[in-house]
Each structure stands twice: as structure tokens, then as C-alpha cells.
Coordinates of C-alpha atoms and ligand atoms in Angstrom, one line a residue:
Chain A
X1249 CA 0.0 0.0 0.0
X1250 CA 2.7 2.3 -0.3
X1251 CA 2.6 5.7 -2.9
X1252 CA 5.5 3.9 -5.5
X1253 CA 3.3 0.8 -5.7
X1254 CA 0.4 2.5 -7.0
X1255 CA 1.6 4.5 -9.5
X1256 CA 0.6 2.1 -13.0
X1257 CA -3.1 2.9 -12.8
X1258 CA -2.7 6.4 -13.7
X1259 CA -4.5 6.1 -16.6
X1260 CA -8.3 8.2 -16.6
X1261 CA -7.2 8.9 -13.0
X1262 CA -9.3 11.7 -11.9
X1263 CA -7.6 13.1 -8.6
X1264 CA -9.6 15.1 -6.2
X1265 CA -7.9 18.2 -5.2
X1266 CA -9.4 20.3 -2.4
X1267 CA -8.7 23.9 -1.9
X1268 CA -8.8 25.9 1.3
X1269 CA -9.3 29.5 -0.2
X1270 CA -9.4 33.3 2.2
X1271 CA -12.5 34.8 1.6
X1272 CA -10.9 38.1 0.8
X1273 CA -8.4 37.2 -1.5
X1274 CA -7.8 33.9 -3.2
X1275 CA -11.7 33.0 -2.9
X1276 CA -12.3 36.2 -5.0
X1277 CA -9.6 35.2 -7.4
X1278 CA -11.4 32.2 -7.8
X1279 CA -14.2 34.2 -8.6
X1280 CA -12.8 36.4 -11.5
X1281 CA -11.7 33.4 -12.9
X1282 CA -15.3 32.3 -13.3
X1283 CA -16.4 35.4 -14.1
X1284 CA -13.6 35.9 -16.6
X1285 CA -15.0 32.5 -18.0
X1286 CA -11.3 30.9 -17.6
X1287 CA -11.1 27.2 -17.7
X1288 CA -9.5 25.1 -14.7
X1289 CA -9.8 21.7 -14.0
X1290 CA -13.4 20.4 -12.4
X1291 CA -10.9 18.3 -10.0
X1292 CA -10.7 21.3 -8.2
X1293 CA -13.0 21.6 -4.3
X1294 CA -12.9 25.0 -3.0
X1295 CA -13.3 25.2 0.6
X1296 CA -13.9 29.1 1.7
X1297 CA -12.5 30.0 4.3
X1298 CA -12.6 33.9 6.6
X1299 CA -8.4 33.7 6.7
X1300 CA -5.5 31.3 5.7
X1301 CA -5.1 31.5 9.6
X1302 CA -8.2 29.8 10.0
X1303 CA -6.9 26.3 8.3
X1304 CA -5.8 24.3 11.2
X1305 CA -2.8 21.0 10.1
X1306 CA -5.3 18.5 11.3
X1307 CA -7.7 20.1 8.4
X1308 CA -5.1 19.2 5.8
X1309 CA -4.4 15.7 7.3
X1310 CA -7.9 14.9 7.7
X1311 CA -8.4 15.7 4.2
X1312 CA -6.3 13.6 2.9
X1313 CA -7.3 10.5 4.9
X1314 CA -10.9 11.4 3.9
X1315 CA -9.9 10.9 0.0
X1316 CA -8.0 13.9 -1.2
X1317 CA -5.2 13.1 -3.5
X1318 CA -4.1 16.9 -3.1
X1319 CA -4.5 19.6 -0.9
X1320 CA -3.7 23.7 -1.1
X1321 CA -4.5 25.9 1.0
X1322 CA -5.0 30.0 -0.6
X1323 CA -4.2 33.1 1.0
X1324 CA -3.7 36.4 0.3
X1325 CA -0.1 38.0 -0.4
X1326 CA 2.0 38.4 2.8
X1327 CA 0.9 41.7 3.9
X1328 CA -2.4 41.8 2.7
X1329 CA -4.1 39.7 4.7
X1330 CA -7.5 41.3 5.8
X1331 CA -6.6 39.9 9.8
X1332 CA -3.2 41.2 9.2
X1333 CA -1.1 38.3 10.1
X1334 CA -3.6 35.4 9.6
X1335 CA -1.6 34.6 6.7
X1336 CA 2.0 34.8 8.5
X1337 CA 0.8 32.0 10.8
X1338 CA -1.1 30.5 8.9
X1339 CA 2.7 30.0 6.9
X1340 CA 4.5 29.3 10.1
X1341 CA 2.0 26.4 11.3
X1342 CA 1.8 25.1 8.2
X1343 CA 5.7 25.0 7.5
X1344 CA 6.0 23.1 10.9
X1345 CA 3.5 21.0 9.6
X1346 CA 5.2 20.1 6.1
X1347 CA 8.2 19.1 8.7
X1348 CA 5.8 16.7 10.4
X1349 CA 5.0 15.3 7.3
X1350 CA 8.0 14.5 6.5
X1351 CA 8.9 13.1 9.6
X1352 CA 6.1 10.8 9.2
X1353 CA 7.7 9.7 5.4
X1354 CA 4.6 11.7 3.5
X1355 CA 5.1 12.8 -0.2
X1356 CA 5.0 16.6 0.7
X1357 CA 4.6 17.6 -3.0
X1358 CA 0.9 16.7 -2.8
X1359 CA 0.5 19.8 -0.2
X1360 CA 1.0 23.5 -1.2
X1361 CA 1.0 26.6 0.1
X1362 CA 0.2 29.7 -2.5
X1363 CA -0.9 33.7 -2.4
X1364 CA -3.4 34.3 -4.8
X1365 CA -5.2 37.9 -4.4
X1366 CA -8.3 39.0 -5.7
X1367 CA -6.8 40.2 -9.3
X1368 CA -4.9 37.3 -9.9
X1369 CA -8.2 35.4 -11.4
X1370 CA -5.6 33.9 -14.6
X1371 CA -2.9 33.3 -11.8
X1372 CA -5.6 31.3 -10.0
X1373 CA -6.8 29.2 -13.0
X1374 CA -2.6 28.7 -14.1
X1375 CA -2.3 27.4 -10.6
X1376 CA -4.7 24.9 -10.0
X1377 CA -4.5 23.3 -13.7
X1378 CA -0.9 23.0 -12.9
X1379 CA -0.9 21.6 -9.3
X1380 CA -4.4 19.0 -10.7
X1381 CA -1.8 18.0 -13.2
X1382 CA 0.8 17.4 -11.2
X1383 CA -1.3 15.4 -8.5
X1384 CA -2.5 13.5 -11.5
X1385 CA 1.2 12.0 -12.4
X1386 CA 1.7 11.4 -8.6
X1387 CA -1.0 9.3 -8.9
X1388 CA -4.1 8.5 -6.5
X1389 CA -2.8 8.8 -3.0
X1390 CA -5.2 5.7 -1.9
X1391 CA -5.4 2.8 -4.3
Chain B
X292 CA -47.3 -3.7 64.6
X293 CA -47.9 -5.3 60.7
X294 CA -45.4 -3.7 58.5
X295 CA -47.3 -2.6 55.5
X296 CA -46.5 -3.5 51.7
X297 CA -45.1 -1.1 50.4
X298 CA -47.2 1.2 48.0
X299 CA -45.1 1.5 45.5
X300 CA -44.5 -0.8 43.0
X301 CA -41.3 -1.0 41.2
X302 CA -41.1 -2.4 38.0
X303 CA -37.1 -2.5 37.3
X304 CA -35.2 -5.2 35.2
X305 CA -31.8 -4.6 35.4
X306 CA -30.1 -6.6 32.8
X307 CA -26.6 -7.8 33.3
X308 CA -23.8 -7.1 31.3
X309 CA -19.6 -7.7 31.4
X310 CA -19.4 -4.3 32.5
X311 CA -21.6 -4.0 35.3
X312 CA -20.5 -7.3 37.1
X313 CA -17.1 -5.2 36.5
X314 CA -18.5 -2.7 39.2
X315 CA -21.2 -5.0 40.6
X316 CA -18.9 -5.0 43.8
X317 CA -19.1 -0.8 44.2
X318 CA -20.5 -0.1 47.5
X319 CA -20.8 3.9 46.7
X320 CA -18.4 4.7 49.5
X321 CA -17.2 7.3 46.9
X322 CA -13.9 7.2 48.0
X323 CA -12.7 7.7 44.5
X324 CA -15.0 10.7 44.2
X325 CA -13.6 11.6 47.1
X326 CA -9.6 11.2 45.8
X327 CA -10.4 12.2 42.0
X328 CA -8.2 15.0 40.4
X329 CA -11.1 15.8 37.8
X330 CA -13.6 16.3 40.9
X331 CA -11.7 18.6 42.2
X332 CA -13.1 21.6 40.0
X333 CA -16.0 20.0 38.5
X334 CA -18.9 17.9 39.3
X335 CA -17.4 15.2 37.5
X336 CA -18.3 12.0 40.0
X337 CA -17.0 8.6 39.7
X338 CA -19.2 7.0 42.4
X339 CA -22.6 8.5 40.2
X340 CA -21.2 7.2 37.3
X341 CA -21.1 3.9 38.7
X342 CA -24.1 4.1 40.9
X343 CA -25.9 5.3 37.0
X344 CA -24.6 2.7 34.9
X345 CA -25.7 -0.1 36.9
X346 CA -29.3 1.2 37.1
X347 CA -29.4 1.5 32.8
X348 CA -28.8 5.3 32.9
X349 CA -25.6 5.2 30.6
X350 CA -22.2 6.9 30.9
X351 CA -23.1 10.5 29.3
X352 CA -20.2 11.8 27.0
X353 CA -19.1 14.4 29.3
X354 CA -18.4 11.7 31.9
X355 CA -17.0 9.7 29.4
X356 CA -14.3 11.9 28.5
X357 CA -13.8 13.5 31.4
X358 CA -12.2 11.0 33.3
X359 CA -8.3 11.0 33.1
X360 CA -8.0 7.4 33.3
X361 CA -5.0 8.3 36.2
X362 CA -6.0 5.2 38.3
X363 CA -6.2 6.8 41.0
X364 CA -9.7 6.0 42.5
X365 CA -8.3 2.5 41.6
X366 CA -5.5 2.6 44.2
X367 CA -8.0 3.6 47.3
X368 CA -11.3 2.0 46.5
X369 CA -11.7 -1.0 48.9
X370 CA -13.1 -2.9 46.4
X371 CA -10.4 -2.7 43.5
X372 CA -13.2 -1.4 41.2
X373 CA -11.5 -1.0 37.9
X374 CA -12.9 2.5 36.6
X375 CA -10.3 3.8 34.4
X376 CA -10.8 0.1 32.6
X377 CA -14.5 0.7 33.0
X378 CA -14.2 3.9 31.0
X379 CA -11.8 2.5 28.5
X380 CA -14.3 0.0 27.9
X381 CA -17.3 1.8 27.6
X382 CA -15.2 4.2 25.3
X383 CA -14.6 0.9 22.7
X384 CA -18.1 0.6 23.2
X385 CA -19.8 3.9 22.4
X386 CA -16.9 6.1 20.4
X387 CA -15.1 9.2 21.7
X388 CA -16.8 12.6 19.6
X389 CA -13.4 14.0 17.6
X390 CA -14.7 17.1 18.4
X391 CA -13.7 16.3 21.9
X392 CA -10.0 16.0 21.7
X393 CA -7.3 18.9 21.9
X394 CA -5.3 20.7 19.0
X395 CA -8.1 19.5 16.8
X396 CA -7.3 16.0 16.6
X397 CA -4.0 16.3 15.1
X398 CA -2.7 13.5 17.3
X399 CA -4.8 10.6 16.5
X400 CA -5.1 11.9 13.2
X401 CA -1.4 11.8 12.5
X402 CA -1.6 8.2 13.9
X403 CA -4.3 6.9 11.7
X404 CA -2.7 9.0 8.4
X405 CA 0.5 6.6 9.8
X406 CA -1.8 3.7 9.7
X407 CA -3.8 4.4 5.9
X408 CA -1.7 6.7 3.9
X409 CA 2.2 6.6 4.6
X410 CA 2.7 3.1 6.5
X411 CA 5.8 3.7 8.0
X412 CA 7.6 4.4 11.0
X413 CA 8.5 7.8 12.0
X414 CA 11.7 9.6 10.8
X415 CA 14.2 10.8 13.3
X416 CA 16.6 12.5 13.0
X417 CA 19.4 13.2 16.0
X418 CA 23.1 13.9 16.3
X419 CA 25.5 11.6 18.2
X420 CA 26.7 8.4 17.6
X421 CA 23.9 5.9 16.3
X422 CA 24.5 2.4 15.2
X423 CA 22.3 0.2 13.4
X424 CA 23.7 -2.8 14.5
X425 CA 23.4 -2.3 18.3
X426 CA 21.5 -4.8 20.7
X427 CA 20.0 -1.7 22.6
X428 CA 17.7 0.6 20.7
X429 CA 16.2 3.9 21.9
X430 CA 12.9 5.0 20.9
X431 CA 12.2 8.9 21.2
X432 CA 8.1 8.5 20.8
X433 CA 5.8 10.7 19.0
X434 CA 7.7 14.1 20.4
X435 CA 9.1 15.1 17.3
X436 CA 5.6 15.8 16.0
X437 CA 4.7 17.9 19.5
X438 CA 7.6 20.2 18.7
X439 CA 5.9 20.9 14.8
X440 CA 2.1 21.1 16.3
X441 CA 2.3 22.4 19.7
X442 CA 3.0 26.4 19.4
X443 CA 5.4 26.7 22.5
X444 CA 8.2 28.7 22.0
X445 CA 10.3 28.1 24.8
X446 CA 10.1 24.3 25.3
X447 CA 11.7 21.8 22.6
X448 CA 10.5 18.0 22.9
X449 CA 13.8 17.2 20.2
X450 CA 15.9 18.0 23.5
X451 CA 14.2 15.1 25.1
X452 CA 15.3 12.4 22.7
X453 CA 18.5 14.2 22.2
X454 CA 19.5 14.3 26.4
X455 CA 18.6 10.3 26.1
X456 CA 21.1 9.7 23.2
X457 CA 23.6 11.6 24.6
X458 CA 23.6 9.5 27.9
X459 CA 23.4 6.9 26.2
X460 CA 27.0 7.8 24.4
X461 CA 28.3 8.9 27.6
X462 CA 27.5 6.0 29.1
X463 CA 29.3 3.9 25.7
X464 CA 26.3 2.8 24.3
X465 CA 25.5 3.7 20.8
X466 CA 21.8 2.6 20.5
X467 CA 19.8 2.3 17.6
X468 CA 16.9 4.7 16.5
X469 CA 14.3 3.2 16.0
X470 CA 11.6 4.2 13.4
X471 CA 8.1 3.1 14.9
X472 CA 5.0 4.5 14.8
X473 CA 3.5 5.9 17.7
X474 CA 3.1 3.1 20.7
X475 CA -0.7 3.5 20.3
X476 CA -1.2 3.7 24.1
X477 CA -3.7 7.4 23.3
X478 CA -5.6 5.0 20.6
X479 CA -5.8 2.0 23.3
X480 CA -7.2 4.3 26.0
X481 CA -9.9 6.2 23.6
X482 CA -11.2 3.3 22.5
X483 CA -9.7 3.2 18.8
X484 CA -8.7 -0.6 18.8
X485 CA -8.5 -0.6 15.2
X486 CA -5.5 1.9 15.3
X487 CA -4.8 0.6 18.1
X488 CA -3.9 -3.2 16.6
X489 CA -2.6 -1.8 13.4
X490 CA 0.0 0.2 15.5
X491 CA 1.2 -2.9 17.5
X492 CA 1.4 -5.0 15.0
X493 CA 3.5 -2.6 13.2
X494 CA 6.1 -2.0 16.3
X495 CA 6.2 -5.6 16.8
X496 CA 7.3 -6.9 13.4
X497 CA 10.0 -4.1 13.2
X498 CA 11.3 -4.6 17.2
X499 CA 11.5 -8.1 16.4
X500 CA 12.8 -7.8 12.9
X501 CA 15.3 -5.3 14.3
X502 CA 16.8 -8.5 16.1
X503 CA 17.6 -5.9 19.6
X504 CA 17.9 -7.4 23.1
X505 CA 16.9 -3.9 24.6
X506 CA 14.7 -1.1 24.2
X507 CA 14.9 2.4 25.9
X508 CA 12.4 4.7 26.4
X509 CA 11.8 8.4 27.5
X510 CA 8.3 8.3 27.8
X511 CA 6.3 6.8 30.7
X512 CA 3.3 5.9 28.0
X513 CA 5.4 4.0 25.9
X514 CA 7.1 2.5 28.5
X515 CA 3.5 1.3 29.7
X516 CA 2.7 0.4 26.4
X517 CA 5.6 -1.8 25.7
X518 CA 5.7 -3.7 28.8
X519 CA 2.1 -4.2 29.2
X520 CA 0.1 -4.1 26.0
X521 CA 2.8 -5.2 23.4
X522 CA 4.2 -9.0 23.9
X523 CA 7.2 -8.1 23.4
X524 CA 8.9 -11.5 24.4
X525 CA 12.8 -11.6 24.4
X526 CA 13.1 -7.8 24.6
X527 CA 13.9 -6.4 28.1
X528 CA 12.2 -3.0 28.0
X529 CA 14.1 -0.3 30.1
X530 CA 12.5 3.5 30.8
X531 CA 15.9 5.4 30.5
X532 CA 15.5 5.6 34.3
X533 CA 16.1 2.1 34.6
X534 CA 19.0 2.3 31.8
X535 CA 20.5 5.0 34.1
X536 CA 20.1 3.3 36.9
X537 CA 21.9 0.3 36.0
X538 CA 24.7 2.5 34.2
X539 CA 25.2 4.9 36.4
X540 CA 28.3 3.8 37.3
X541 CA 29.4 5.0 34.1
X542 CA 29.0 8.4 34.4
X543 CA 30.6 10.9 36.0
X544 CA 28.0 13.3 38.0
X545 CA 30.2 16.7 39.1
X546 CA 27.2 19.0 38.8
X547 CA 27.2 21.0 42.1
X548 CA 24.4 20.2 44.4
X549 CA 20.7 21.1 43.5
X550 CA 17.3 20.2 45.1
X551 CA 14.5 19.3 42.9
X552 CA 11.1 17.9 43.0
X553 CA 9.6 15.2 41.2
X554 CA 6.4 14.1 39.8
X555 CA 5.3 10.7 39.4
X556 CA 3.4 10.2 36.2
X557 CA 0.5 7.7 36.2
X558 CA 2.1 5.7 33.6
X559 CA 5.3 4.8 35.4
X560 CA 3.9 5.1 39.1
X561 CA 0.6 3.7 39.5
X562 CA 0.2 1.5 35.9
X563 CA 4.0 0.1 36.7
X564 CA 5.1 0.7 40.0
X565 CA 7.8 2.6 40.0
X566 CA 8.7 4.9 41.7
X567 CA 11.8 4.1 43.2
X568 CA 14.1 4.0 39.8
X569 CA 14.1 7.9 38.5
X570 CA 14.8 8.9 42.4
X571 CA 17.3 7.1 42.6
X572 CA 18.7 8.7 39.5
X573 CA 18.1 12.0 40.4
X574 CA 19.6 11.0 43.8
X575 CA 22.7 9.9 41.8
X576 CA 23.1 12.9 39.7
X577 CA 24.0 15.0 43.3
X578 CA 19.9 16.4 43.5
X579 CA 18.2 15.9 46.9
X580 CA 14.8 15.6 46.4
X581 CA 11.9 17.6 48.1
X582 CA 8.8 15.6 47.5
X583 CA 5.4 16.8 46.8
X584 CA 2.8 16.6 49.7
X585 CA 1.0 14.2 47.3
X586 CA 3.3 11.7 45.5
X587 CA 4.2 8.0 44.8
X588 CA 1.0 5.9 44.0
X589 CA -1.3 8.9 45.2
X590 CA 0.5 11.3 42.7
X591 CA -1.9 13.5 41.1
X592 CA -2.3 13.4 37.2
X593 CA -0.8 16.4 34.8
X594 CA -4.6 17.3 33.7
X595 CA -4.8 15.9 30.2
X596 CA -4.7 12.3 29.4
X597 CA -4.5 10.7 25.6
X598 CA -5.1 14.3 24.1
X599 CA -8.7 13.8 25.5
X600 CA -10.8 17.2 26.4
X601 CA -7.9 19.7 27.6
X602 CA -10.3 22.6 29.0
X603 CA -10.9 25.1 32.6
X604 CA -10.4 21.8 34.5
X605 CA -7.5 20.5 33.2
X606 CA -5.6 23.9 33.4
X607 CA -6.7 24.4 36.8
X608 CA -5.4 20.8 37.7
X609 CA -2.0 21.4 36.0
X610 CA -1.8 24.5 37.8
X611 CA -2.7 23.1 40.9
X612 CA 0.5 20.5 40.7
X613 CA 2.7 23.5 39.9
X614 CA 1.8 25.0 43.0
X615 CA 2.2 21.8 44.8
X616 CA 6.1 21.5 43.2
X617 CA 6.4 25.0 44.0
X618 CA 5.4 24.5 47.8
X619 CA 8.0 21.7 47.6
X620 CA 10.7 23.0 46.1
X621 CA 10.6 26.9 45.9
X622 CA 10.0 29.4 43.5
X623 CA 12.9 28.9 41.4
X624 CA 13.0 25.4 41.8
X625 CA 12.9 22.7 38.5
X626 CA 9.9 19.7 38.5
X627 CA 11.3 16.6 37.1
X628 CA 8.6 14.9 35.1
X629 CA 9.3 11.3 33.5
X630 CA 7.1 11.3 31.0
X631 CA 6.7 13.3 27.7
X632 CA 3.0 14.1 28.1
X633 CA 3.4 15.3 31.1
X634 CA 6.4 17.9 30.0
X635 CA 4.0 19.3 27.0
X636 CA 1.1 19.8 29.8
X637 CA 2.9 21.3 32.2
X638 CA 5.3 23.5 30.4
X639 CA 2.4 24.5 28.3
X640 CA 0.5 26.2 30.8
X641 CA 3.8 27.6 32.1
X642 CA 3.8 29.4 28.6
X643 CA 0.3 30.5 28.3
X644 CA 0.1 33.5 26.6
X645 CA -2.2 35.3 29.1
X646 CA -0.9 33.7 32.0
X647 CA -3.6 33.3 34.9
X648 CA -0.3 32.6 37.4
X649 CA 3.3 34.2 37.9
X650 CA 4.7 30.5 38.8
X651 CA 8.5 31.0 38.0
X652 CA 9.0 27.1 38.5
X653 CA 10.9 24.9 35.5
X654 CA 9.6 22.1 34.3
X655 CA 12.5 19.3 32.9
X656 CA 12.2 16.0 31.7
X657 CA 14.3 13.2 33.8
X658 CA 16.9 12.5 30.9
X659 CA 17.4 16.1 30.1
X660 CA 18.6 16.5 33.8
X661 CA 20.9 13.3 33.3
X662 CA 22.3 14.5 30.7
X663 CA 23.0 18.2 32.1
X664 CA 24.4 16.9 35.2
X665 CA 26.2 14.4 33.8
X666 CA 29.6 13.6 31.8
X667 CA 31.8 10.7 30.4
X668 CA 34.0 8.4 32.8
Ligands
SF4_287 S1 -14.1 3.7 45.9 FE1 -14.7 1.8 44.9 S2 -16.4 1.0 46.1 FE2 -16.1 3.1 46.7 S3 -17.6 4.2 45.4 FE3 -15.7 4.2 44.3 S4 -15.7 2.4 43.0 FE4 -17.3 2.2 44.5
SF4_288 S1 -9.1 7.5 36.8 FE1 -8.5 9.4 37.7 S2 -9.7 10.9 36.7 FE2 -10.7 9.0 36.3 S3 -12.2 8.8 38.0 FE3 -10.4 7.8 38.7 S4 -9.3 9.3 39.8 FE4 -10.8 10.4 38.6
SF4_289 S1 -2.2 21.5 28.3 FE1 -1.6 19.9 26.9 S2 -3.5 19.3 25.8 FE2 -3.8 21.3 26.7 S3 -3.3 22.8 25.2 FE3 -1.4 22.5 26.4 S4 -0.3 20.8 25.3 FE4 -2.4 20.9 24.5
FES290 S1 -7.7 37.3 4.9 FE1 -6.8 36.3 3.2 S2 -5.2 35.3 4.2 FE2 -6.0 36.3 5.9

């Protein structure tokens, strides 16, 4: 049951991505790109959230053990968070976290950490074709 | 006089179960009501809980989680009514709400994603000398992962497993790390027997595989775990008290004189009986100890057991053995704790950010005082 082993069935593998996205920011960017009518993969969950800050590790974990083959969480750019510093800790908990991962043996490229802000609605669509795509030759985290 | 019938009629059938002939022999003396850390600051009541279950009212899930599982009511009821076992039971039985645990979780969550997702042991890494081949392993426990999810600033769990190591090479032995998984004592004690099995079964095959004689640990739960849950035949477990103990011979202790206090954590003390082991090593290092009014088998508990509920009680109990150890020892005094839980509890509320206390008192874990008082022969 390890990751290498269940690489071969890649093919039509559809992986589920989920996105924790700041209301303010990243959410919004996810909204222009809608509105802008840019295409990005379907794979894609959006989770809003008030703040980065508010995405607690054990939300990440949990998600994957509940089925996510990738997970991101959105914020806005450092200095531009609406609370602040949400997003500065929200970067410090979760960089202690990708350390725990490791420690544990976990593939940390199935995790990532980006600032999206409200006028980045092509940045956002870029970002989450690219990360679905390279979740998708990682293969399914769960056979 | 004709003594009347009485009027009323009850209409009660009590139907048995493994559980209640566990407490059938309760005779609501409430000694352990009396004793409990927990009923201290809240109505929580061991005796009631008892008293209910027997007459078919359930265990609610406050009760449920509230109980610290510190076997203490054990050690002075009369009757040697196994609570904390009751509660463990009834736990396997009826589930523990996730909601309910501290830090979201992240603990038993880490343990399952462990289990489901990466199936491996946990990666340490330490400096000194390590050696693959050695008969005598040391095993650091989960408190690599407290240092990334617990947000204190000024206390490092690494230091724990790196103190033990370094005795260890002072002493001449150059153990091997192990890579386990967690011991699985916080899944056994919630009730999660399926991590629970998968965990053990894990440890065993790689302690066995790993063809050692003896394994140290730092923490009082593993410790417990290995001895007493884990058939571990052929392997002599050691807490690095006892490994100190026996090799103290080895070290050199030229640390001027100190006086410190100690706490004896449920785990090693009541679950193991022993009490007797990290005194003497503290004894040995050149500390006299000043004990705690309450201490040996009717030690009171840190405050939070298996991640389970850490809330106004808990704090109020950990802050309640910090005055105790300051009583004992003075203001500027250190607690020796031998057990990692107990460390995070304790220096945790030490670090709150809006402290409700001005207690100046360290807390330090047993090997971390080894090693600082220590050097090679
Ligand atoms: S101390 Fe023992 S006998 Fe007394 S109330 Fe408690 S469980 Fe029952
Ligand atoms: S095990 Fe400890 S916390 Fe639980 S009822 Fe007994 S004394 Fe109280
Ligand atoms: S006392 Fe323990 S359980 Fe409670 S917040 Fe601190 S480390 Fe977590
Ligand atoms: S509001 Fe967007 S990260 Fe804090």
C-alpha cells in the first residue's frame, strides 16, 4: 500500500484536489476566474475560508485520509491579509507541519501553500491546472 | 405492629452485562469521588457514574471523556473497582466525539494517516553516535511531531530524545533509533482498537525484525505500552530511568548540588510501580529531592490524558501540581517529570500566553537533567 506501488493505474485517473481559499483574496480570485470564464480543472473543491489563519494542520491531514489526493491551502499575499497576520501564521503552522510530514515519510509535493489575491483570477486558473496535473502523475494517494 | 406492603411498585429489570458485574462489587463509599483530580473543580463524580450505569442510565459523554484514566480512584477503592478500565471499555463501546480532543485532533489523526496513507515508521533525525547494529535501541516516541504542532516557543520536545542519546554515548552505548509508529497507548485508552492493533502490530514486526535485546524509552506511555500491551517476548524494555540506573556507574555526576522535586506520572507510578528508579537517579546525579505533599502511588495526574478534552479543569489541575512542586521545592526550583506528556502539559500552561499565574517554577524531563548533570567516565 505504499505511494510507489500504485503509481501504474494512472491512466483516466481523476484526482480530487481540495482547496482551502481566504474569503478576501484567493476566494475572489477564484471568482474572476469564473467570471472571466477561464477554464480550470473540475478536479478542483474550494473550501472558503474567513483567513488562511483559520486552516488548522489537522484540516489538511484529515483531508487527505478522507480521500483527497491533493490539498492547497489560498491566501492572500503576505501583507495583505485582511486579519493582518492570519496569513504569516497560517505560513509558520503550516511550514512546521510540512516538517511533520516529512517526519512521518509523507510525499509533501501533494501539499502546497500559495498567495493568490483577488486580481490574480488567470494566476488562480494557471495554478490549479498546474498543481491538478501534477497530482494527476503522482498518482491516486489511496489505491 | 404489621409492617405494611409497600405502595409502591417498582417495575425495574436490570439486565446484566460484562461491564456492570465489572463494578457490581461498588458499595458507593465514593472514595474515588472523594480522591479524584477531575472532581476537584467539577462535578465530574465517579461514584454517580457507577451508581448510573448499573441502574441503565448510561455513561453521558461528558463523563465519558472526562475521566483521566490516572487510576487513582483504583489505588484507594476498597473494592479494586477498575474504573479507568471501565471507561476504557465503555469508550470501545460507544466512540469518543473527535470534536472532543485537543489541538483539533492532530494527534490521533497523525496516527491513523501513519496507519492508511504513509505506512511507515516515524523519521528521526538526531546527532550523536547511532549504530544500526546495536542490541540496545532507543525509541524517542511521537515528540518530534509535538515540537511541529504544539505552538510553545520556549520548550523543545527534540531535546528530550537528544538528552537520552547523549547518555546513552556517555555511558558507551550507541543505541539504535528506532523508526516506529507511535506506541498507540492514546488510541488504546480512547477506545480506537483498530489503530490501536494496526500500530502494534506494526512496532512488533520491526522490534523483532530489528533483532535488539533492549529497548529504551523516554516516555512513561510508551514504556507502559511496551511492557504491558505489546508481547514483546525476548526484549527487556528499560525506561531510560532504569537504563540510568543500571549504568550509572558509568557516568561521571560533578554537577554541584541542587534540590528538585519530582512528579510521578500515572504511567510509570501507579500502571508500573515505580517509583523508586528515577529517584534514585536523580539522587545519583548530586539532587536531593523535596517531594510533593501528594506523591508515589497517590500522585496527582498532569490534567490531560491521551489528548482527550484539555479545557478550565484540566488547566486548573496542572496549575494546581505546579503550586504543589512550588510548595515543595521553591520558587525557582525545577519539577522533574518522567514522562513526555506530562512535560507538553505542564510546560504548556507555564507558557500560556495570558498567564492566569506568575509561577516561576521549570519544568525538565528526567533524561534532560541526566544529561546536564552528567559527563563521560
Ligand atoms: S471507591 Fe470503589 S467501592 Fe467506593 S464508590 Fe468508588 S468504586 Fe465504589
Ligand atoms: S481514573 Fe483518575 S480521573 Fe478517572 S475517575 Fe479515577 S481518579 Fe478520577
Ligand atoms: S495542556 Fe496539553 S492538551 Fe492542553 S493545550 Fe497544552 S499541550 Fe495541549
Ligand atoms: S484574509 Fe486572506 S489570508 Fe487572511
Amino acid at each position: 500500500m505504499t505511494q510507489v506501488e500504485t503509481k501504474p493505474q494512472i491512466e483516466n485517473f481523476e484526482p480530487t484536489i481540495l482547496v482551502f481559499a481566504c474569503n478576501w483574496c484567493s476566494y475572489a480570485g477564484a471568482d474572476l476566474a469564473g467570471v472571466s470564464r477561464l477554464k480550470y480543472p473540475s478536479n478542483v473543491r474550494i473550501v472558503r475560508v474567513m483567513c488562511s489563519g483559520r486552516v488548522d494542520p489537522a484540516f489538511v491531514m484529515k483531508a487527505f485520509l478522507k480521500g483527497a489526493d491533493g490539498v492547497m491551502v489560498a491566501g492572500c499575499h503576505p501583507g495583505d491579509c485582511h486579519y493582518l497576520e492570519g496569513n504569516l501564521r497560517a505560513k509558520e503552522r503550516i511550514d512546521k507541519m510540512v516538517e511533520a510530514m516529512q517526519v512521518l515519510g509523507f510525499k509533501v509535493e501533494r501539499f502546497r501553500l500559495e498567495w493568490i489575491s483577488a486580481s490574480e483570477g488567470k494566476r488562480f486558473a494557471q495554478i490549479m491546472t498546474e498543481f491538478t496535473e501534477k497530482i494527476r502523475s503522482l498518482g491516486p494517494l489511496k489505491p | 405492629m404489621v409492617m405494611s406492603e409497600s405502595p409502591i411498585q417498582y417495575d425495574v429489570e436490570i439486565k446484566t452485562d460484562d461491564l456492570k458485574t465489572m463494578l457490581q462489587a461498588c458499595y458507593q463509599c465514593s472514595s474515588c469521588t472523594s480522591v479524584c483530580p477531575v472532581r476537584r473543580y467539577s462535578k465530574f463524580n465517579p461514584r454517580k457514574i457507577i451508581h448510573k450505569y448499573l441502574y441503565d442510565y448510561g455513561v453521558s459523554e461528558d463523563d465519558l471523556t472526562s475521566c483521566l484514566t490516572c487510576g487513582l480512584c483504583l489505588e484507594v477503592c476498597p473494592h479494586q473497582i477498575d474504573f479507568p478500565e471501565f471507561i476504557r471499555l465503555k469508550r470501545e463501546q460507544q466512540g469518543v466525539n473527535e470534536d472532543l480532543f485537543a489541538h483539533h485532533n492532530i494527534f490521533n489523526i497523525m496516527q491513523v494517516f501513519m496507519n492508511e496513507i504513509t505506512d511507515s515508521g516515524m523519521k528521526f533525525e538526531y546527532e550523536g553516535k547511532l549504530n544500526p547494529e546495536s542490541s540496545v535501541a532507543y525509541f524517542p516516541g511521537c515528540i518530534d511531531l509535538y515540537d511541529k504542532f504544539l505552538d510553545l516557543k520556549e520548550t523543545s520536545f527534540h531535546e528530550i530524545g537528544q538528552s537520552a542519546i547523549n547518555v546513552m554515548n556517555k555511558i558507551g552505548v550507541n543505541p539504535n533509533l528506532l523508526s516506529l509508529k507511535c506506541c498507540g497507548h492514546d488510541a488504546y485508552w480512547t477506545g480506537d482498537m483498530d489503530a490501536y492493533e494496526q500500530v502494534r502490530e506494526f512496532n512488533t514486526q520491526v522490534i523483532k525484525d530489528s533483532g535488539i535485546s533492549t529497548l529504551v524509552v523516554s516516555c512513561a506511555e510508551c514504556y507502559y505500552s511496551f511492557m504491558d500491551l505489546y508481547n514483546l517476548e525476548g526484549v527487556d524494555i528499560q525506561h531510560i530511568s532504569h537504563f540510568v540506573e543500571e549504568n550509572k556507574d558509568k557516568l561521571d555526576f560533578n554537577a554541584e548540588a541542587t534540590t528538585l522535586t519530582y512528579h510521578d506520572p500515572c504511567r510509570l507510578g501507579r500502571f508500573m510501580n515505580e517509583y523508586e528508579s528515577p529517584r534514585k537517579v536523580l539522587e545519583a546525579t548530586g539532587a536531593s529531592i523535596k517531594e510533593i505533599s501528594l506523591n508515589k502511588q497517590f500522585s496527582k495526574c498532569c490534567g490531560v490524558s491521551a489528548w482527550l478534552k484539555c479545557d478550565d479543569v484540566s488547566r486548573s489541575i496542572m496549575l494546581r501540581k505546579l503550586e504543589d512542586a512550588t510548595r515543595a521545592v521553591g520558587e525557582e526550583g525545577t519539577l522533574t517529570v518522567a514522562c513526555s506528556k506530562c512535560y507538553a502539559h505542564l510546560n504548556c500552561v507555564l507558557e500560556d500566553k495570558k498567564p492566569q499565574h506568575d509561577f516561576k517554577i521549570k519544568v525538565k524531563e528526567l533524561g534532560m537533567i541526566v544529561d546536564e548533570r552528567s559527563s563521560p567516565k
